[in-house]
Coordinates of C-alpha atoms and ligand atoms in Angstrom, one line a residue:
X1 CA 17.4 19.0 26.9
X2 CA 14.9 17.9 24.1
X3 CA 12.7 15.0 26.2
X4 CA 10.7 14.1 22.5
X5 CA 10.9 10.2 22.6
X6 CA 10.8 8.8 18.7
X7 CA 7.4 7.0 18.2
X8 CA 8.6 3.9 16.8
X9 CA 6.0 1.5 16.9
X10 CA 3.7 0.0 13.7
X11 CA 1.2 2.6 14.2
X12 CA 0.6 5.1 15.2
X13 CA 3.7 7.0 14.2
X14 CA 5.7 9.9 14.0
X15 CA 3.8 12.4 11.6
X16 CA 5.3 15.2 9.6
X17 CA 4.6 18.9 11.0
X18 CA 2.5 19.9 8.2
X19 CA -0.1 17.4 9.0
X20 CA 0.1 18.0 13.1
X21 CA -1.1 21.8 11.7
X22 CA -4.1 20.7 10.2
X23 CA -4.8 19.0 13.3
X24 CA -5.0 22.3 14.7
X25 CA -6.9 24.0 12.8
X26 CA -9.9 25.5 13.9
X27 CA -12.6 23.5 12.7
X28 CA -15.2 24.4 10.0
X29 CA -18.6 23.0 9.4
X30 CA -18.3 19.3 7.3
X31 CA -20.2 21.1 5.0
X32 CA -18.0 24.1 4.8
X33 CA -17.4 24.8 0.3
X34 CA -13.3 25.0 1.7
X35 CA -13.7 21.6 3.5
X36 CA -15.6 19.9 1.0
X37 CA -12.8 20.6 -1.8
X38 CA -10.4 19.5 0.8
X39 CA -12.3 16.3 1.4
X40 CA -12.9 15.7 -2.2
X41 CA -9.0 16.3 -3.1
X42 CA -8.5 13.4 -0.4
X43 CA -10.9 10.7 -2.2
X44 CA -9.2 11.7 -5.2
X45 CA -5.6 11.5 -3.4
X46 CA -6.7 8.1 -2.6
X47 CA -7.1 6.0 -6.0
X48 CA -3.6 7.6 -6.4
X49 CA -2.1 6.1 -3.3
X50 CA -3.2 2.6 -3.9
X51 CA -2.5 2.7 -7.1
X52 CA -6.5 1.8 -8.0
X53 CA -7.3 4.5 -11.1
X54 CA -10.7 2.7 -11.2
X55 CA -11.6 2.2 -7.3
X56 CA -14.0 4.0 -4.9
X57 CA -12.5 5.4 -2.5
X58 CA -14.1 5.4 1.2
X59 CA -13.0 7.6 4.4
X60 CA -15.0 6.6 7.4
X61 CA -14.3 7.8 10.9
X62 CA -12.9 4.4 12.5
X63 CA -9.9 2.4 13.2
X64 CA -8.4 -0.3 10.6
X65 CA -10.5 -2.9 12.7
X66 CA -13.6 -0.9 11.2
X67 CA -12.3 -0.7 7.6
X68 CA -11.8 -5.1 7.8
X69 CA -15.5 -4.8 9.0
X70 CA -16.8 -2.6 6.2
X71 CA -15.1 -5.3 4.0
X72 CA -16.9 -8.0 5.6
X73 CA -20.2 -6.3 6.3
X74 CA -20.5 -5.1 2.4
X75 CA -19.1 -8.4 0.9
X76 CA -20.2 -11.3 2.9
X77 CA -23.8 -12.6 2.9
X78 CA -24.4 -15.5 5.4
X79 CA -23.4 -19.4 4.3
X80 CA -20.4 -17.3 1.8
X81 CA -17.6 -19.5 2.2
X82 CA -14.7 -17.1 3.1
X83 CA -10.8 -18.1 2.6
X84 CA -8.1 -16.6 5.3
X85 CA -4.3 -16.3 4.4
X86 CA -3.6 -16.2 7.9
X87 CA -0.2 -15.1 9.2
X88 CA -0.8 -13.9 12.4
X89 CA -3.3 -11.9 15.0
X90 CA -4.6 -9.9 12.4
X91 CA -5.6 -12.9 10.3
X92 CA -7.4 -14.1 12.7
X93 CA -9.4 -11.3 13.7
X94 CA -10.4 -11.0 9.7
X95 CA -11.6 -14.6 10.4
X96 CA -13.6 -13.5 13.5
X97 CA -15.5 -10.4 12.0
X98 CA -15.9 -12.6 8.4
X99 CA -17.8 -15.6 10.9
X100 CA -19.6 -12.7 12.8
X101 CA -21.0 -11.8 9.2
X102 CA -22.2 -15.5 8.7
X103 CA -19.2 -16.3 6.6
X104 CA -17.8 -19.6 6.7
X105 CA -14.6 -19.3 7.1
X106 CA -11.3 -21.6 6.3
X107 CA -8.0 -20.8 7.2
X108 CA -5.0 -21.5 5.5
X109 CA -2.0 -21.2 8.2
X110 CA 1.5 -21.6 8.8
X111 CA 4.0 -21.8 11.4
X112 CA 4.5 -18.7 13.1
X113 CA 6.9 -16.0 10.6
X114 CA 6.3 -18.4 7.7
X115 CA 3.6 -17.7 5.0
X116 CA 1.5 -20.4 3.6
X117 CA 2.5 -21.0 0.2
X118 CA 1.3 -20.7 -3.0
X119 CA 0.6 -24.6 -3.4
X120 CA -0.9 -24.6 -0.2
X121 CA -4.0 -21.6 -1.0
X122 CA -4.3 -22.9 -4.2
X123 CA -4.8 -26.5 -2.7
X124 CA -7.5 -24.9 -0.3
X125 CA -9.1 -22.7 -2.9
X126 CA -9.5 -26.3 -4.8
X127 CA -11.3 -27.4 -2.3
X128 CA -14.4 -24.8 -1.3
X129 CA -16.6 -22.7 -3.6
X130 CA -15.4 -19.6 -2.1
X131 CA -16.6 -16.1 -2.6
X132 CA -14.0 -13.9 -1.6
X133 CA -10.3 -14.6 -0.3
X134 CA -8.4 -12.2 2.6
X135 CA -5.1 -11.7 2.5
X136 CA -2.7 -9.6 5.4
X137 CA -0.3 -7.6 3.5
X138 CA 1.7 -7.2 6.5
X139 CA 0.9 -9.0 9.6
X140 CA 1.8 -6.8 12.3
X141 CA 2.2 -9.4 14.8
X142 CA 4.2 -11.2 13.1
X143 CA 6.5 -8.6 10.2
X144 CA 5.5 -11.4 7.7
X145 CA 4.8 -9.6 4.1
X146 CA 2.8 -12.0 2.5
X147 CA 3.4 -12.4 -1.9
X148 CA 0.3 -10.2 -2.1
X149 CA 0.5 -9.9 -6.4
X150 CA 1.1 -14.1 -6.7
X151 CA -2.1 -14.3 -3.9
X152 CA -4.5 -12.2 -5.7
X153 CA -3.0 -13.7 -9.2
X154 CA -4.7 -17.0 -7.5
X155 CA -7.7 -15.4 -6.6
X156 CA -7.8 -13.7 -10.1
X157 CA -7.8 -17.2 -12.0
X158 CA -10.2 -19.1 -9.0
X159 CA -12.9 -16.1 -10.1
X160 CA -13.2 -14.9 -6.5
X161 CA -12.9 -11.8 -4.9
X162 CA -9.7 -10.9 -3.3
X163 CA -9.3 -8.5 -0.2
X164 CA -6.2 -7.3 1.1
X165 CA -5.7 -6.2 4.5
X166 CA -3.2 -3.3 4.3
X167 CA -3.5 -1.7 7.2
X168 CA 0.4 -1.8 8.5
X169 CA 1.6 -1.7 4.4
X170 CA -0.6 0.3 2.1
X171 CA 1.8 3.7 1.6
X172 CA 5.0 1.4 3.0
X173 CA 4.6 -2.0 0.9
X174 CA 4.9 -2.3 -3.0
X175 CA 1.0 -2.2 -4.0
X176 CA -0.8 -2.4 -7.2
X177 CA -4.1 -2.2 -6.2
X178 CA -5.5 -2.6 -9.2
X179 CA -2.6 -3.5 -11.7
X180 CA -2.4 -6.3 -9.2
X181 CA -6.3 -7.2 -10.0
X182 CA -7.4 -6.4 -5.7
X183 CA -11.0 -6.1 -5.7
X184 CA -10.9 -4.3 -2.1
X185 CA -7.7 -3.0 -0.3
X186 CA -8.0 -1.0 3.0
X187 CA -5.6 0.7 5.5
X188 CA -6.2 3.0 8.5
X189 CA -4.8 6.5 8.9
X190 CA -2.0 6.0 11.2
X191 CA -0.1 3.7 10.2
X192 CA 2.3 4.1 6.9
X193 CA -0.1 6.7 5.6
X194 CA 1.6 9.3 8.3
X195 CA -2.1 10.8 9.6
X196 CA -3.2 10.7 13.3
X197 CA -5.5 7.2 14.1
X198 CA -9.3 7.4 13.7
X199 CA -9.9 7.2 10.4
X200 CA -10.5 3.8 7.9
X201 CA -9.3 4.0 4.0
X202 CA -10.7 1.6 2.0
X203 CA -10.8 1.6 -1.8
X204 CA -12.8 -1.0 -3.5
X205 CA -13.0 -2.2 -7.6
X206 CA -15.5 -2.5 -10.1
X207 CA -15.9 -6.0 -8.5
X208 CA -16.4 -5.6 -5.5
X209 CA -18.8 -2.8 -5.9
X210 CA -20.7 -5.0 -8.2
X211 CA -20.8 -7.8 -5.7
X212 CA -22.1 -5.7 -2.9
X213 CA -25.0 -4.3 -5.6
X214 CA -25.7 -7.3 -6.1
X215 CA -26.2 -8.5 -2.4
X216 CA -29.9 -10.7 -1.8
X217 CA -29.7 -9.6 1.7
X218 CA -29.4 -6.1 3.2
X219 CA -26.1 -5.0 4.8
X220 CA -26.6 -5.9 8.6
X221 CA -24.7 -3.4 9.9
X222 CA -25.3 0.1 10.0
X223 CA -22.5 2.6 10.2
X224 CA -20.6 0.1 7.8
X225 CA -23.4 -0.3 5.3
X226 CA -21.8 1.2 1.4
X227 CA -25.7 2.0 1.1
X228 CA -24.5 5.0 3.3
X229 CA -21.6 5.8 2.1
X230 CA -21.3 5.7 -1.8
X231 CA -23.5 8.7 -2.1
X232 CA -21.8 10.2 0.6
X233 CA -18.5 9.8 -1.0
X234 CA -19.2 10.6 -4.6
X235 CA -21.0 14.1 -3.7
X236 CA -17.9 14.9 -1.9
X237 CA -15.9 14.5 -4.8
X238 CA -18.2 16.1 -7.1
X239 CA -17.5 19.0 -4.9
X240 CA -21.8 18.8 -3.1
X241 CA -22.6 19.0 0.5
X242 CA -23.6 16.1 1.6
X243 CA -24.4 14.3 5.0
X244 CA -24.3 10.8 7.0
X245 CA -22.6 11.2 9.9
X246 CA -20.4 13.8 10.5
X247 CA -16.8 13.5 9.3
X248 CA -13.6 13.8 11.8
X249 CA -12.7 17.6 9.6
X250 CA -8.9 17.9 11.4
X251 CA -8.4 14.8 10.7
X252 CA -9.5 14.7 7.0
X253 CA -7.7 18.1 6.5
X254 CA -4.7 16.1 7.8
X255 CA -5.1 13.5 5.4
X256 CA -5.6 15.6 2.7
X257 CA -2.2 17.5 3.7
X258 CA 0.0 13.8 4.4
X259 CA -1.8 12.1 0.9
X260 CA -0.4 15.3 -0.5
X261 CA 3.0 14.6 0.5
X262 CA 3.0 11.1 -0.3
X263 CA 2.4 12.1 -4.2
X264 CA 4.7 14.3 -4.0
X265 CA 7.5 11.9 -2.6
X266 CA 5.7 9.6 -5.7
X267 CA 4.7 5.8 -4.6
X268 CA 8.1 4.0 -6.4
X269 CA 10.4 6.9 -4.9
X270 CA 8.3 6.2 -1.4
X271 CA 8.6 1.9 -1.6
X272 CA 12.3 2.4 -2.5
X273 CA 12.9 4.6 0.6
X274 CA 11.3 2.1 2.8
X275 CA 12.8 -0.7 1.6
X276 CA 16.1 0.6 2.0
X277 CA 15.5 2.2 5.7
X278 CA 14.4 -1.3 6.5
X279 CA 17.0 -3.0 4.9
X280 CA 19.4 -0.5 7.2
X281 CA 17.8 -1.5 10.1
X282 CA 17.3 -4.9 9.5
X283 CA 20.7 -5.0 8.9
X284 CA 21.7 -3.3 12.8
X285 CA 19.5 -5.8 14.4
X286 CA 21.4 -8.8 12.9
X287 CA 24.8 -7.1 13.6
X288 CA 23.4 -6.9 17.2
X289 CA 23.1 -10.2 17.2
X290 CA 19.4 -10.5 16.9
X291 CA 17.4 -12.9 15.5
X292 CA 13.9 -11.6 13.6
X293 CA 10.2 -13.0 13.7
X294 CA 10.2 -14.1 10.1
X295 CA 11.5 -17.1 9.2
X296 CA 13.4 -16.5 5.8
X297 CA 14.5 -13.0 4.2
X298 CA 11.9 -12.7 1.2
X299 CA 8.8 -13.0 3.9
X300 CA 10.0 -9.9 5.8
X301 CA 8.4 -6.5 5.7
X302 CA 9.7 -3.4 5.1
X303 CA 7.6 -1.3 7.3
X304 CA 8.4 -2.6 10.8
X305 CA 10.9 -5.0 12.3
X306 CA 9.9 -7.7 14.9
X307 CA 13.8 -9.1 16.7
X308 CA 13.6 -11.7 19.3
X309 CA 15.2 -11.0 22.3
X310 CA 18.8 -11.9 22.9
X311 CA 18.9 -14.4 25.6
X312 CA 19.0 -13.1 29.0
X313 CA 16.9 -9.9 28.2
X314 CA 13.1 -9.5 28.4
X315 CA 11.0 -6.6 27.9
X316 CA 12.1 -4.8 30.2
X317 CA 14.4 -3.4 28.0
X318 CA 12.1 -1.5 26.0
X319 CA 11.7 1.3 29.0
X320 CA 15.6 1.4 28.8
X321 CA 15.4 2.1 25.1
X322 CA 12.4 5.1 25.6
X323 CA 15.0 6.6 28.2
X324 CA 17.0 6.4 25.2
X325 CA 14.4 8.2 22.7
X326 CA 12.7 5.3 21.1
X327 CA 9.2 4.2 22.0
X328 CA 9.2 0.5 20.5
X329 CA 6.3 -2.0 21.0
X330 CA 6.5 -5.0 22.8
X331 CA 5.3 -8.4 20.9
X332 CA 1.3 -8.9 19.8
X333 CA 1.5 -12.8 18.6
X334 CA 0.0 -14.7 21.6
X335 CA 2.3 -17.8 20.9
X336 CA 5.1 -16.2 21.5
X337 CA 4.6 -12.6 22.8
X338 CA 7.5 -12.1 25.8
X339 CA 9.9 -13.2 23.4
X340 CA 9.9 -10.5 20.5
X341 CA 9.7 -6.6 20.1
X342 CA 8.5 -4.7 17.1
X343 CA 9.9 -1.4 15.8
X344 CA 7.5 0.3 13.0
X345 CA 9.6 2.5 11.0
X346 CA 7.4 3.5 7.9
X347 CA 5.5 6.9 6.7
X348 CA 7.8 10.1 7.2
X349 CA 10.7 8.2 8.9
X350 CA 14.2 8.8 7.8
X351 CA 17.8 7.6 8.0
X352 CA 18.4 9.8 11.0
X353 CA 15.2 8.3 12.9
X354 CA 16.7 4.9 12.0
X355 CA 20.3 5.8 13.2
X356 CA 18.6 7.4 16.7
X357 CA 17.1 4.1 16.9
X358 CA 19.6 1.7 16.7
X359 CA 21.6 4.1 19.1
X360 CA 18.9 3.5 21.4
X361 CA 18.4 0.0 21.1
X362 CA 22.4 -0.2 21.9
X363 CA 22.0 1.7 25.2
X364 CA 19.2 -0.3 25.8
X365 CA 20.7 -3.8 25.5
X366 CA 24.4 -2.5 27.2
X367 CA 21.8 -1.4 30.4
X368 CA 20.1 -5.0 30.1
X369 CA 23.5 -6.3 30.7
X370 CA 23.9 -7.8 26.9
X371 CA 27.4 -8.6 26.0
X372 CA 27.9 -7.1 22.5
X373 CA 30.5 -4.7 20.2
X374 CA 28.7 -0.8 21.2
X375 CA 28.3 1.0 17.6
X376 CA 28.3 -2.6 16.0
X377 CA 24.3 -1.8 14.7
X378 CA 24.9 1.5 13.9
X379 CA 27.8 0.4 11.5
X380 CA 26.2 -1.7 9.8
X381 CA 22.9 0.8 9.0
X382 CA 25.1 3.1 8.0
X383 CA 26.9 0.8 6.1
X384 CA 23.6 0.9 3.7
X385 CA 23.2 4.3 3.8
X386 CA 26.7 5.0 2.6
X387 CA 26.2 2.8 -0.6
Ligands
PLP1 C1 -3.1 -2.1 13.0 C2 -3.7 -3.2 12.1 C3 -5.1 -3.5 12.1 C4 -6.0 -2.8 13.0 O1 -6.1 -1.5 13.0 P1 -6.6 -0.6 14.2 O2 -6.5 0.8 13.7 O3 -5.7 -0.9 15.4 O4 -8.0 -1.0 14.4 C5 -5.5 -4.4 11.2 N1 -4.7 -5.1 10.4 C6 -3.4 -4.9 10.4 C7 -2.5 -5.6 9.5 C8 -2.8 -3.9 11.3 O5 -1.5 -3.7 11.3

């Protein structure tokens, strides 16, 4: 019997075999003429992807935890006041490596699975003389998709810069990078992009460009620093050898191969299919019985799912559900962590993935001793599928 468990989690997750090749590749020099193209196809792949015809892209070695540095390092000088839309863990932690940058930061919160609203940023914005504002697209402790086009819109009219943490979205989530008037957007390889984690994706605007150029104070960091990197990325794309510090090759080739696929699906084709694989599941979960993290319907995401518990089951339940052949994750927000799951399903997944799922959630919660109608979930999924 097969014993390949579905990697269901938000990131990383399951990628298509096509990109697992390149992995395996043998690798060439960074400097190689076939690599270079390749690399260079990738930067270009990338103003595609976020939809930012304008934007510089950048492909740095690194988690998303680096990328959110590189867009504090290169934007924040210290005594910048810096603006937060926080909606969860990952809000925080922009606050955290903003401050560590000398920014002073304010946060405009919620409850947990609700949003701040558009009153409430544009009351705080009102208030400081801010530089730049962050916004999570998806906040992947949470599964709250923040109104990322109204947010920048605010940011837009307030003359600051706006930065959008897409790191669990960008591939997955409607964006408009620049359409949308997002001065820096970033995302990390394995997440809804579909490459294996290590590398960050960041592509920033004319503005933000400018406002790093314009910078009194030198970058304090040093991998981070754009000083590094612009030259690095523009002689890769004008197809020249170049070097900073040597670039992850399998993993760009891999890039290359899963940016090439996503063009190919084409972005609207791409946010239509996740919307409706998540509407699917979303759907199963309730028919289970389920409640979700987000607190109303139009906050939720459509790249990953977080359900609470049903009463009476814990987390143990999640190793019934591997047996099953999902790998699901188990909650991240610190307020409420052992109540809540999260299943990721964005990048190559499909209805079948989402079906195998659900069937394993069910064997899951009959094992866990949960009272419920067997097949009840996977009725209702496939109730959207039919349509
Ligand atoms: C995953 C994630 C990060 C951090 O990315 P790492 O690759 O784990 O460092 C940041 N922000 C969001 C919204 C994420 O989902």
């Amino acid at each position: 019997m097969k014993d390949k468990k579905l990697l269901m989690i938000p990131g990383p997750i399951e990628f298509t075999p096509e990109v697992l090749q390149a992995m395996g590749m043998p690798t060439t020099s960074h400097v190689d003429p076939d690599f270079i193209e390749v690399f260079g196809q990738a930067i270009t792949r990338l103003r595609e992807v976020f939809l930012a015809p304008n934007g510089q892209p950048f492909v740095i070695a690194g988690s998303g935890t680096l990328a959110m540095d590189i867009a504090a390092t290169n934007l924040i000088e210290p005594g910048d006041e810096a603006l937060v839309v926080n909606t969860g863990y990952f809000g925080d932690r922009f606050g955290m490596i903003l401050e560590r940058y000398g920014a002073i930061v304010t946060h405009v919160r919620a409850a947990v699975g609700d949003a701040p609203t558009l009153e409430d940023v544009e009351s705080a914005l009102q208030k400081g003389d801010f530089k730049l504002m962050t916004i999570t697209h998806v906040d992947t402790s949470t599964a709250v998709c923040t109104d990322v086009k109204n947010l920048a819109a605010l940011g837009r009219k307030h003359g600051i810069l706006v930065v959008v943490d897409g790191v669990c979205a960008v591939a997955g989530e409607e964006l408009h990078q620049e359409a949308w008037g997002i001065d820096l957007a970033f995302t990390a390889s394995q997440k809804a992009v579909g490459t294996p984690p290590g590398l960050a994706l960041a592509v920033a605007g004319p503005r933000a460009l400018e406002a790093f150029q314009n910078r009194k104070t030198p970058v304090s960091n040093y991998y981070a620093d754009w000083t590094q990197w612009l030259p690095i990325m523009q002689a890769y794309e004008a197809r020249q050898p170049s070097y900073f510090g040597t670039p992850p090759v399998n993993l760009i080739w891999a890039l290359n191969v899963s940016l090439q696929q996503i063009l190919e699906e084409g972005m609207e084709a791409r946010f239509a299919r996740h919307h409706r694989i998540s509407q699917a599941f979303k759907a199963a979960i309730k028919a289970l019985g389920l409640g979700q993290v987000p607190v109303s319907g139009n906050l939720t995401a459509v790249t990953l799912t977080a359900p609470y518990f049903p009463s009476g089951v814990d987390r143990s339940v999640l190793a019934h559900i591997k047996k099953a052949g999902a790998a699901l994750a188990g909650g991240l927000h610190p307020k409420i962590k052992a109540q809540y799951f999260r299943v990721g399903h964005m990048g190559a997944v499909n209805e079948s993935d989402i079906l195998a799922t659900i069937g394993a959630i069910e064997y899951g919660l009959a094992q866990a001793g949960y009272k419920f109608e067997p097949g009840a979930g996977l009725a209702a999924a496939q109730a959207i599928f039919l349509k």
